[in-house]
Amino acid sequence: MMLNQNDILSTIRMIDQQHLDIRTITMGISLLDCCDPDPVSACQKIYDKIVSSARHLVKVGEDIEAEFGIPIVNKRVSVTPIALVAGAAQCDNYVPFAQALDRAAKEIGINFIGGFSALVQKGMTEGDRKLITSIPEALSVTDRVCASVNVGSTKAGINMDAVRMMGETVKETARRTAGCGGFGCAKLVVFCNAVEDNPFMAGAFHGVGEAERVINVGVSGPGVVYHALQRVKGESFDVVAETIKKTAFQITRMGQLVAREASARLGVSFGIVDLSLAPTPAVGDSVAKILEEMGLEVCGTHGTTAALALLNDAVKKGGIMASSSVGGLSGAFIPVSEDEGMIAAAQSGALTLDKLEAMTCVCSVGLDMIAVPGDTSAATISAIIADEAAIGMINQKTTAVRIIPAPGKTVGDVVEFGGLLGSAPVMPCHTGSVEGFIARGGRIPAPMHSLKN
């Protein structure tokens, strides 16, 4: 596509004034050839492969950033779900594998590494079980490791035994990281219909259907969309949708340029561009503000779900127009702690957990970076996970829960995480007991429309 002077100037304004950035360049690395019965040997193989594969990732990102003038906020790595790699090792605890990932991440200078993960949507292997029980300790003794567990899918249904375990795992992770507000839970995602090429943390892992090594890029520009909508105040929703599509097209083009350049310089396959409107706590870089710009007084009021549905759909359509390699999640994220508009709406009481759940039916991912009272029971957290997984399973979309039962905090308090993770107002949960529901275990069957073969 030929660029004219107006295109170039427009992109410069997006970067300089509207918070447009490449949120992450993520290298996916297969660790399947690192399996070994000796856990010490396996961990060494994992460390060596990550370091040799991604040694130049940060420098290449910095070079592209300097040459093109495009901010690249994060350089990251995702790996094969460790439950698959560690399954051959003769050990009862997978914490050493997390520590190997952490050492490798620090050696190559990245801020997060994803893939301390298990895929248990239909059942659990012994390796899966060991990984899940290792998560609390693993996230408390490492700095840069992210964990995820896929508990359901449209094809398999929901593994309620895994859902019960994840409620307990979230609670224990919060307890072990109580000194930093339960921060370990910010690095733990519970999925339904997890995708194999997601470059965003904390849920990134390198799927077994992927190449040996691959570069996936995540682009983000809520501020750009917000500014674009300011130019069409009072116009019909047809105009709003078209404006968002055109803006998403420009953003995706920039992401594809960076992705192809990075893959060429690193000698690694180009995977996908994930065009997800991922907000930050910075003023003007908010998905909530986009929704309010459409005419809502405050995010969370009636009409919010419809506005978000339009936004998410238009973003996807604009991205598909710009690249044949759009993947990952590509839509709009609604992480409460990372969005200044969402934080304000939650603090005012306009945005509730129930409304957020409704919004996840029409956007990317799900209940993200939400703080709840520290005394919230494991069963209640499991039930929240089950509700979100049900939305994903029935609607054939990826949903997730990243929830922080903040130790010692209650409704109205604020948990500070800093940086891109921002601060989370503690939101109320329903208090009716769900113990009997979660104790049933077993599997919620897949829906009728899963039978497509």
Short mmCIF file of C-alpha atoms in Angstrom, two decimals:
data_model
loop_
_atom_site.label_atom_id
_atom_site.label_comp_id
_atom_site.label_asym_id
_atom_site.label_seq_id
_atom_site.Cartn_x
_atom_site.Cartn_y
_atom_site.Cartn_z
CA MET A 1 0.00 0.00 0.00
CA MET A 2 1.38 3.43 -1.00
CA LEU A 3 1.54 6.01 1.77
CA ASN A 4 1.02 9.70 1.10
CA GLN A 5 2.13 12.65 3.23
CA ASN A 6 -1.21 12.84 5.04
CA ASP A 7 -0.97 9.15 6.03
CA ILE A 8 2.51 9.70 7.45
CA LEU A 9 1.53 12.85 9.35
CA SER A 10 -1.58 11.14 10.67
CA THR A 11 0.48 8.23 12.02
CA ILE A 12 2.94 10.64 13.65
CA ARG A 13 0.04 12.35 15.44
CA MET A 14 -1.30 8.96 16.59
CA ILE A 15 2.06 8.09 18.13
CA ASP A 16 2.90 11.52 19.53
CA GLN A 17 -0.47 12.62 20.89
CA GLN A 18 -2.85 9.65 21.00
CA HIS A 19 -0.90 6.85 22.77
CA LEU A 20 -0.53 4.61 19.69
CA ASP A 21 2.11 1.95 20.28
CA ILE A 22 3.18 -1.59 19.59
CA ARG A 23 2.19 -3.07 22.93
CA THR A 24 4.32 -6.18 22.51
CA ILE A 25 6.58 -8.15 20.21
CA THR A 26 6.24 -11.71 21.47
CA MET A 27 8.43 -14.58 20.27
CA GLY A 28 6.75 -17.96 20.55
CA ILE A 29 9.18 -20.84 21.12
CA SER A 30 8.44 -24.56 21.00
CA LEU A 31 9.93 -26.47 23.93
CA LEU A 32 8.73 -29.91 22.89
CA ASP A 33 12.30 -31.02 22.19
CA CYS A 34 13.26 -30.13 25.77
CA CYS A 35 11.39 -33.04 27.38
CA ASP A 36 13.62 -35.14 29.60
CA PRO A 37 13.01 -37.64 32.46
CA ASP A 38 15.65 -35.77 34.48
CA PRO A 39 14.03 -32.49 35.62
CA VAL A 40 17.41 -30.76 36.06
CA SER A 41 18.35 -31.62 32.50
CA ALA A 42 14.93 -30.58 31.19
CA CYS A 43 15.15 -27.19 32.93
CA GLN A 44 18.62 -26.61 31.52
CA LYS A 45 17.41 -27.45 28.02
CA ILE A 46 14.50 -25.01 28.44
CA TYR A 47 16.80 -22.22 29.64
CA ASP A 48 19.30 -22.81 26.84
CA LYS A 49 16.68 -22.89 24.09
CA ILE A 50 14.93 -19.73 25.20
CA VAL A 51 18.19 -17.82 25.56
CA SER A 52 19.59 -18.98 22.22
CA SER A 53 16.31 -18.31 20.40
CA ALA A 54 15.49 -14.91 21.86
CA ARG A 55 18.88 -13.48 22.78
CA HIS A 56 18.50 -10.65 20.25
CA LEU A 57 14.77 -10.03 20.69
CA VAL A 58 15.08 -6.94 22.89
CA LYS A 59 17.83 -5.33 20.78
CA VAL A 60 15.93 -5.90 17.53
CA GLY A 61 12.83 -4.36 19.10
CA GLU A 62 14.82 -1.35 20.27
CA ASP A 63 16.47 -0.96 16.86
CA ILE A 64 13.11 -0.99 15.06
CA GLU A 65 11.71 1.43 17.60
CA ALA A 66 14.58 3.86 16.96
CA GLU A 67 14.58 3.52 13.18
CA PHE A 68 10.84 3.77 12.59
CA GLY A 69 9.94 6.04 15.50
CA ILE A 70 7.26 3.60 16.66
CA PRO A 71 7.09 2.92 20.41
CA ILE A 72 7.44 -0.78 21.24
CA VAL A 73 6.47 -1.06 24.88
CA ASN A 74 7.21 -4.73 25.63
CA LYS A 75 9.37 -7.52 24.28
CA ARG A 76 8.18 -10.91 25.51
CA VAL A 77 8.36 -14.67 25.02
CA SER A 78 5.71 -17.37 25.08
CA VAL A 79 6.50 -21.09 25.25
CA THR A 80 4.84 -24.46 24.86
CA PRO A 81 2.53 -25.16 27.84
CA ILE A 82 4.93 -26.40 30.50
CA ALA A 83 2.55 -29.16 31.61
CA LEU A 84 3.27 -30.84 28.24
CA VAL A 85 7.03 -30.35 28.46
CA ALA A 86 7.44 -31.29 32.12
CA GLY A 87 5.17 -34.33 31.89
CA ALA A 88 8.12 -36.61 31.13
CA ALA A 89 10.13 -35.40 34.13
CA GLN A 90 10.28 -37.53 37.24
CA CYS A 91 9.35 -34.93 39.84
CA ASP A 92 6.33 -33.98 41.93
CA ASN A 93 6.62 -30.21 41.67
CA TYR A 94 7.08 -28.00 38.61
CA VAL A 95 8.35 -24.88 40.41
CA PRO A 96 11.93 -25.50 39.10
CA PHE A 97 10.54 -25.21 35.56
CA ALA A 98 9.05 -21.82 36.41
CA GLN A 99 12.36 -20.74 37.88
CA ALA A 100 14.15 -21.81 34.68
CA LEU A 101 11.71 -19.66 32.67
CA ASP A 102 12.32 -16.75 35.04
CA ARG A 103 16.11 -17.02 34.74
CA ALA A 104 15.86 -17.11 30.96
CA ALA A 105 13.55 -14.08 30.91
CA LYS A 106 15.99 -12.09 33.02
CA GLU A 107 18.95 -13.17 30.91
CA ILE A 108 17.41 -11.92 27.66
CA GLY A 109 15.91 -8.80 29.26
CA ILE A 110 12.18 -9.32 28.67
CA ASN A 111 9.53 -8.24 31.16
CA PHE A 112 7.23 -11.31 31.02
CA ILE A 113 7.37 -14.89 29.78
CA GLY A 114 4.13 -16.82 29.28
CA GLY A 115 3.48 -20.52 29.14
CA PHE A 116 3.49 -21.93 32.67
CA SER A 117 0.26 -23.39 31.43
CA ALA A 118 -2.01 -26.43 31.20
CA LEU A 119 -4.82 -27.33 28.81
CA VAL A 120 -7.43 -29.28 30.78
CA GLN A 121 -10.73 -28.50 29.04
CA LYS A 122 -11.71 -32.18 28.85
CA GLY A 123 -9.60 -33.85 31.50
CA MET A 124 -6.37 -33.72 33.43
CA THR A 125 -3.15 -35.66 33.08
CA GLU A 126 -0.90 -36.13 36.07
CA GLY A 127 1.38 -33.48 34.58
CA ASP A 128 -1.50 -31.02 34.34
CA ARG A 129 -2.39 -31.63 37.97
CA LYS A 130 1.20 -31.09 39.11
CA LEU A 131 1.42 -27.83 37.18
CA ILE A 132 -1.81 -26.43 38.61
CA THR A 133 -0.82 -27.27 42.17
CA SER A 134 2.59 -25.65 41.54
CA ILE A 135 1.16 -22.33 40.31
CA PRO A 136 0.88 -20.48 43.67
CA GLU A 137 4.46 -21.19 44.69
CA ALA A 138 5.76 -20.69 41.16
CA LEU A 139 4.23 -17.22 40.86
CA SER A 140 5.39 -16.23 44.33
CA VAL A 141 9.06 -17.14 43.78
CA THR A 142 9.42 -15.77 40.25
CA ASP A 143 9.17 -12.22 38.92
CA ARG A 144 8.43 -12.55 35.22
CA VAL A 145 6.57 -15.83 34.76
CA CYS A 146 2.91 -15.83 33.72
CA ALA A 147 0.57 -18.80 34.11
CA SER A 148 -2.64 -19.83 32.40
CA VAL A 149 -5.03 -22.78 32.46
CA ASN A 150 -7.68 -23.55 29.83
CA VAL A 151 -10.65 -25.13 31.65
CA GLY A 152 -13.24 -25.25 28.87
CA SER A 153 -13.98 -25.11 25.17
CA THR A 154 -16.97 -25.13 22.86
CA LYS A 155 -15.91 -28.57 21.64
CA ALA A 156 -15.24 -30.18 25.05
CA GLY A 157 -17.49 -28.39 27.54
CA ILE A 158 -16.26 -27.16 30.93
CA ASN A 159 -14.07 -29.22 33.24
CA MET A 160 -15.64 -28.35 36.59
CA ASP A 161 -13.00 -30.28 38.55
CA ALA A 162 -10.43 -27.94 37.02
CA VAL A 163 -12.67 -24.94 37.72
CA ARG A 164 -12.81 -25.92 41.40
CA MET A 165 -9.02 -26.31 41.51
CA MET A 166 -8.50 -22.90 39.88
CA GLY A 167 -10.63 -21.13 42.48
CA GLU A 168 -8.43 -22.66 45.16
CA THR A 169 -5.30 -21.85 43.15
CA VAL A 170 -6.24 -18.18 42.80
CA LYS A 171 -6.87 -17.91 46.54
CA GLU A 172 -3.58 -19.57 47.43
CA THR A 173 -1.68 -17.43 44.93
CA ALA A 174 -3.16 -14.30 46.54
CA ARG A 175 -2.16 -15.56 49.98
CA ARG A 176 1.41 -16.27 48.92
CA THR A 177 1.78 -12.82 47.33
CA ALA A 178 -0.15 -10.89 49.99
CA GLY A 179 2.81 -8.60 50.60
CA CYS A 180 2.30 -7.04 47.16
CA GLY A 181 -1.50 -6.95 47.11
CA GLY A 182 -1.95 -10.45 45.70
CA PHE A 183 0.08 -9.49 42.64
CA GLY A 184 0.67 -13.14 41.71
CA CYS A 185 -2.98 -13.31 40.60
CA ALA A 186 -2.30 -10.58 38.03
CA LYS A 187 -0.02 -13.10 36.30
CA LEU A 188 -2.63 -15.89 36.24
CA VAL A 189 -5.40 -16.30 33.66
CA VAL A 190 -8.14 -18.95 33.49
CA PHE A 191 -9.40 -19.47 29.93
CA CYS A 192 -12.17 -21.02 27.92
CA ASN A 193 -11.32 -21.48 24.23
CA ALA A 194 -7.74 -20.27 24.67
CA VAL A 195 -5.96 -19.40 21.41
CA GLU A 196 -2.49 -20.64 20.48
CA ASP A 197 -1.09 -17.38 19.06
CA ASN A 198 -2.02 -14.75 21.65
CA PRO A 199 0.91 -12.32 22.14
CA PHE A 200 -0.59 -10.56 25.18
CA MET A 201 0.25 -11.45 28.77
CA ALA A 202 -0.63 -12.95 31.09
CA GLY A 203 -2.37 -15.52 28.90
CA ALA A 204 0.19 -16.08 26.14
CA PHE A 205 1.48 -19.56 25.36
CA HIS A 206 2.95 -21.15 22.22
CA GLY A 207 0.47 -23.70 20.89
CA VAL A 208 1.48 -27.13 19.69
CA GLY A 209 0.11 -26.31 16.23
CA GLU A 210 2.58 -23.44 15.84
CA ALA A 211 5.98 -23.38 14.11
CA GLU A 212 9.27 -23.95 15.93
CA ARG A 213 9.66 -20.20 16.50
CA VAL A 214 7.32 -17.40 15.53
CA ILE A 215 6.91 -13.64 15.97
CA ASN A 216 3.48 -12.37 17.01
CA VAL A 217 2.84 -8.66 17.50
CA GLY A 218 0.18 -7.00 19.63
CA VAL A 219 -0.88 -3.49 18.64
CA SER A 220 -2.92 -1.14 20.78
CA GLY A 221 -4.57 2.20 20.18
CA PRO A 222 -7.62 3.08 22.32
CA GLY A 223 -6.50 6.70 22.34
CA VAL A 224 -6.40 6.79 18.54
CA VAL A 225 -9.96 5.47 18.25
CA TYR A 226 -11.14 7.91 20.92
CA HIS A 227 -9.69 10.89 19.06
CA ALA A 228 -11.13 9.65 15.75
CA LEU A 229 -14.62 9.50 17.27
CA GLN A 230 -14.32 13.04 18.56
CA ARG A 231 -14.36 14.15 14.91
CA VAL A 232 -17.76 12.52 14.27
CA LYS A 233 -19.75 13.75 17.28
CA GLY A 234 -23.49 13.36 16.79
CA GLU A 235 -23.13 11.28 13.63
CA SER A 236 -25.03 8.00 13.18
CA PHE A 237 -23.68 4.64 14.29
CA ASP A 238 -22.99 3.80 10.64
CA VAL A 239 -20.47 6.64 10.60
CA VAL A 240 -19.08 5.59 13.99
CA ALA A 241 -18.50 2.02 12.79
CA GLU A 242 -16.85 3.17 9.56
CA THR A 243 -14.59 5.58 11.47
CA ILE A 244 -13.43 2.82 13.83
CA LYS A 245 -12.83 0.44 10.90
CA LYS A 246 -10.64 2.96 9.08
CA THR A 247 -8.68 3.71 12.25
CA ALA A 248 -8.17 0.01 12.99
CA PHE A 249 -6.95 -0.43 9.41
CA GLN A 250 -4.20 2.18 9.94
CA ILE A 251 -3.17 0.70 13.27
CA THR A 252 -2.98 -2.83 11.88
CA ARG A 253 -0.84 -1.72 8.94
CA MET A 254 1.70 -0.31 11.36
CA GLY A 255 1.67 -3.54 13.36
CA GLN A 256 2.22 -5.68 10.30
CA LEU A 257 5.17 -3.51 9.25
CA VAL A 258 6.83 -3.99 12.65
CA ALA A 259 6.00 -7.71 12.78
CA ARG A 260 7.50 -8.44 9.36
CA GLU A 261 10.57 -6.36 10.09
CA ALA A 262 11.16 -8.10 13.42
CA SER A 263 10.67 -11.58 11.97
CA ALA A 264 13.07 -10.85 9.11
CA ARG A 265 15.80 -9.50 11.39
CA LEU A 266 15.46 -12.38 13.84
CA GLY A 267 15.18 -15.05 11.15
CA VAL A 268 11.91 -16.25 12.67
CA SER A 269 8.53 -16.91 11.01
CA PHE A 270 5.97 -14.09 11.07
CA GLY A 271 2.84 -15.29 12.83
CA ILE A 272 0.05 -12.80 13.41
CA VAL A 273 -0.85 -9.23 14.28
CA ASP A 274 -3.22 -9.04 17.24
CA LEU A 275 -5.16 -5.79 17.03
CA SER A 276 -6.54 -5.55 20.54
CA LEU A 277 -7.49 -2.22 22.04
CA ALA A 278 -5.54 -2.77 25.25
CA PRO A 279 -5.83 0.30 27.51
CA THR A 280 -3.35 1.73 29.97
CA PRO A 281 -3.89 3.83 33.11
CA ALA A 282 -2.76 6.91 31.13
CA VAL A 283 -5.42 9.57 30.60
CA GLY A 284 -6.80 9.35 27.07
CA ASP A 285 -5.82 5.70 26.54
CA SER A 286 -9.09 4.16 27.68
CA VAL A 287 -11.67 1.81 26.15
CA ALA A 288 -14.24 3.18 28.61
CA LYS A 289 -13.73 6.67 27.20
CA ILE A 290 -14.40 5.37 23.68
CA LEU A 291 -17.74 3.99 24.85
CA GLU A 292 -18.57 7.25 26.60
CA GLU A 293 -17.63 9.19 23.46
CA MET A 294 -20.46 7.31 21.71
CA GLY A 295 -22.92 9.12 23.98
CA LEU A 296 -22.91 7.28 27.31
CA GLU A 297 -22.60 9.45 30.41
CA VAL A 298 -20.57 6.76 32.14
CA CYS A 299 -19.27 3.32 31.20
CA GLY A 300 -21.52 0.71 32.77
CA THR A 301 -24.83 2.45 32.22
CA HIS A 302 -27.48 0.97 29.93
CA GLY A 303 -26.24 0.87 26.34
CA THR A 304 -22.65 0.02 27.30
CA THR A 305 -22.87 -3.55 25.99
CA ALA A 306 -24.26 -2.40 22.64
CA ALA A 307 -21.56 0.24 22.28
CA LEU A 308 -18.85 -2.32 23.09
CA ALA A 309 -20.30 -4.77 20.57
CA LEU A 310 -20.05 -2.15 17.83
CA LEU A 311 -16.49 -1.27 18.84
CA ASN A 312 -15.28 -4.85 18.95
CA ASP A 313 -16.82 -5.76 15.59
CA ALA A 314 -15.52 -2.65 13.82
CA VAL A 315 -11.99 -3.23 15.15
CA LYS A 316 -11.99 -6.79 13.80
CA LYS A 317 -13.32 -5.71 10.39
CA GLY A 318 -10.73 -2.96 10.08
CA GLY A 319 -7.94 -5.34 11.01
CA ILE A 320 -9.02 -8.00 8.51
CA MET A 321 -9.04 -5.35 5.76
CA ALA A 322 -5.44 -4.47 6.57
CA SER A 323 -3.84 -7.89 6.94
CA SER A 324 -4.49 -11.52 6.12
CA SER A 325 -2.56 -12.46 9.27
CA VAL A 326 -4.77 -10.95 11.97
CA GLY A 327 -5.01 -13.39 14.87
CA GLY A 328 -4.70 -13.75 18.61
CA LEU A 329 -7.71 -12.10 20.23
CA SER A 330 -8.07 -8.87 18.19
CA GLY A 331 -10.86 -6.80 19.66
CA ALA A 332 -11.32 -4.66 22.74
CA PHE A 333 -9.98 -5.52 26.20
CA ILE A 334 -11.74 -4.30 29.33
CA PRO A 335 -9.21 -4.76 32.17
CA VAL A 336 -10.50 -2.67 35.04
CA SER A 337 -7.18 -1.81 36.70
CA GLU A 338 -5.51 -0.85 33.41
CA ASP A 339 -8.17 1.59 32.16
CA GLU A 340 -8.61 4.99 33.83
CA GLY A 341 -12.22 5.22 32.61
CA MET A 342 -13.09 1.76 33.91
CA ILE A 343 -11.48 2.56 37.27
CA ALA A 344 -13.55 5.73 37.61
CA ALA A 345 -16.76 3.93 36.58
CA ALA A 346 -16.14 1.12 39.08
CA GLN A 347 -15.38 3.55 41.88
CA SER A 348 -18.60 5.46 41.20
CA GLY A 349 -20.63 2.23 41.30
CA ALA A 350 -21.76 2.55 37.67
CA LEU A 351 -19.68 -0.44 36.59
CA THR A 352 -20.37 -3.68 38.45
CA LEU A 353 -19.14 -7.24 38.18
CA ASP A 354 -22.46 -8.28 36.65
CA LYS A 355 -22.24 -5.57 33.99
CA LEU A 356 -18.67 -6.52 33.19
CA GLU A 357 -19.80 -10.12 32.73
CA ALA A 358 -22.48 -8.98 30.27
CA MET A 359 -19.89 -6.90 28.38
CA THR A 360 -17.62 -9.92 28.00
CA CYS A 361 -20.26 -11.55 25.79
CA VAL A 362 -19.36 -9.10 23.02
CA CYS A 363 -15.67 -8.21 23.48
CA SER A 364 -12.25 -9.86 23.62
CA VAL A 365 -11.36 -12.07 26.58
CA GLY A 366 -13.39 -11.39 29.73
CA LEU A 367 -13.26 -10.44 33.41
CA ASP A 368 -9.78 -8.95 33.47
CA MET A 369 -7.72 -7.43 36.28
CA ILE A 370 -10.63 -7.23 38.70
CA ALA A 371 -9.99 -6.93 42.43
CA VAL A 372 -12.50 -8.43 44.86
CA PRO A 373 -12.50 -8.59 48.69
CA GLY A 374 -9.74 -10.69 50.17
CA ASP A 375 -12.23 -12.86 52.09
CA THR A 376 -14.02 -13.94 48.89
CA SER A 377 -14.24 -17.73 49.03
CA ALA A 378 -12.46 -20.07 46.62
CA ALA A 379 -15.88 -21.47 45.65
CA THR A 380 -17.15 -18.01 44.69
CA ILE A 381 -14.07 -17.42 42.53
CA SER A 382 -14.64 -20.83 40.91
CA ALA A 383 -18.26 -19.88 40.22
CA ILE A 384 -17.16 -16.61 38.58
CA ILE A 385 -14.76 -18.63 36.42
CA ALA A 386 -17.55 -21.09 35.54
CA ASP A 387 -19.92 -18.29 34.49
CA GLU A 388 -17.29 -16.73 32.24
CA ALA A 389 -16.33 -20.12 30.76
CA ALA A 390 -20.00 -20.76 29.99
CA ILE A 391 -20.17 -17.51 28.01
CA GLY A 392 -17.15 -18.57 25.99
CA MET A 393 -18.34 -22.12 25.47
CA ILE A 394 -21.84 -21.21 24.29
CA ASN A 395 -20.76 -18.24 22.16
CA GLN A 396 -17.76 -19.97 20.59
CA LYS A 397 -15.36 -17.24 21.73
CA THR A 398 -12.38 -16.88 23.98
CA THR A 399 -13.22 -15.80 27.51
CA ALA A 400 -11.00 -15.54 30.56
CA VAL A 401 -10.84 -14.53 34.19
CA ARG A 402 -7.97 -12.66 35.82
CA ILE A 403 -9.22 -11.88 39.29
CA ILE A 404 -7.41 -10.74 42.42
CA PRO A 405 -8.91 -11.52 45.86
CA ALA A 406 -6.86 -8.74 47.46
CA PRO A 407 -5.61 -9.88 50.88
CA GLY A 408 -6.86 -7.69 53.72
CA LYS A 409 -8.87 -5.46 51.37
CA THR A 410 -12.59 -4.84 51.26
CA VAL A 411 -15.06 -3.07 48.98
CA GLY A 412 -14.03 0.54 48.43
CA ASP A 413 -10.31 -0.08 48.96
CA VAL A 414 -7.83 0.24 46.10
CA VAL A 415 -5.03 -2.18 45.22
CA GLU A 416 -1.99 -0.55 43.60
CA PHE A 417 0.05 -2.58 41.09
CA GLY A 418 1.87 0.21 39.26
CA GLY A 419 3.02 0.49 35.65
CA LEU A 420 0.74 -0.85 32.93
CA LEU A 421 -1.20 -2.86 35.52
CA GLY A 422 -2.43 0.30 37.24
CA SER A 423 -4.67 0.18 40.29
CA ALA A 424 -7.83 -1.80 40.94
CA PRO A 425 -10.79 -0.65 43.05
CA VAL A 426 -12.08 -3.58 45.11
CA MET A 427 -15.49 -4.53 43.70
CA PRO A 428 -18.28 -6.41 45.51
CA CYS A 429 -19.24 -10.01 44.68
CA HIS A 430 -22.56 -11.71 45.36
CA THR A 431 -22.48 -13.36 48.76
CA GLY A 432 -24.92 -16.25 48.25
CA SER A 433 -23.20 -19.59 48.84
CA VAL A 434 -22.09 -21.59 45.79
CA GLU A 435 -20.30 -24.34 47.74
CA GLY A 436 -22.77 -27.05 46.73
CA PHE A 437 -22.62 -26.04 43.07
CA ILE A 438 -18.82 -26.13 42.86
CA ALA A 439 -18.54 -29.33 44.94
CA ARG A 440 -20.39 -31.34 42.27
CA GLY A 441 -17.37 -31.53 39.98
CA GLY A 442 -17.49 -33.46 36.73
CA ARG A 443 -17.98 -31.80 33.37
CA ILE A 444 -20.59 -29.43 31.97
CA PRO A 445 -21.23 -30.97 28.53
CA ALA A 446 -20.45 -29.18 25.31
CA PRO A 447 -23.41 -27.44 23.61
CA MET A 448 -25.29 -28.89 20.65
CA HIS A 449 -23.60 -26.58 18.16
CA SER A 450 -20.22 -28.14 19.01
CA LEU A 451 -21.25 -31.17 16.92
CA LYS A 452 -20.11 -29.86 13.57
CA ASN A 453 -18.27 -32.81 12.03
#
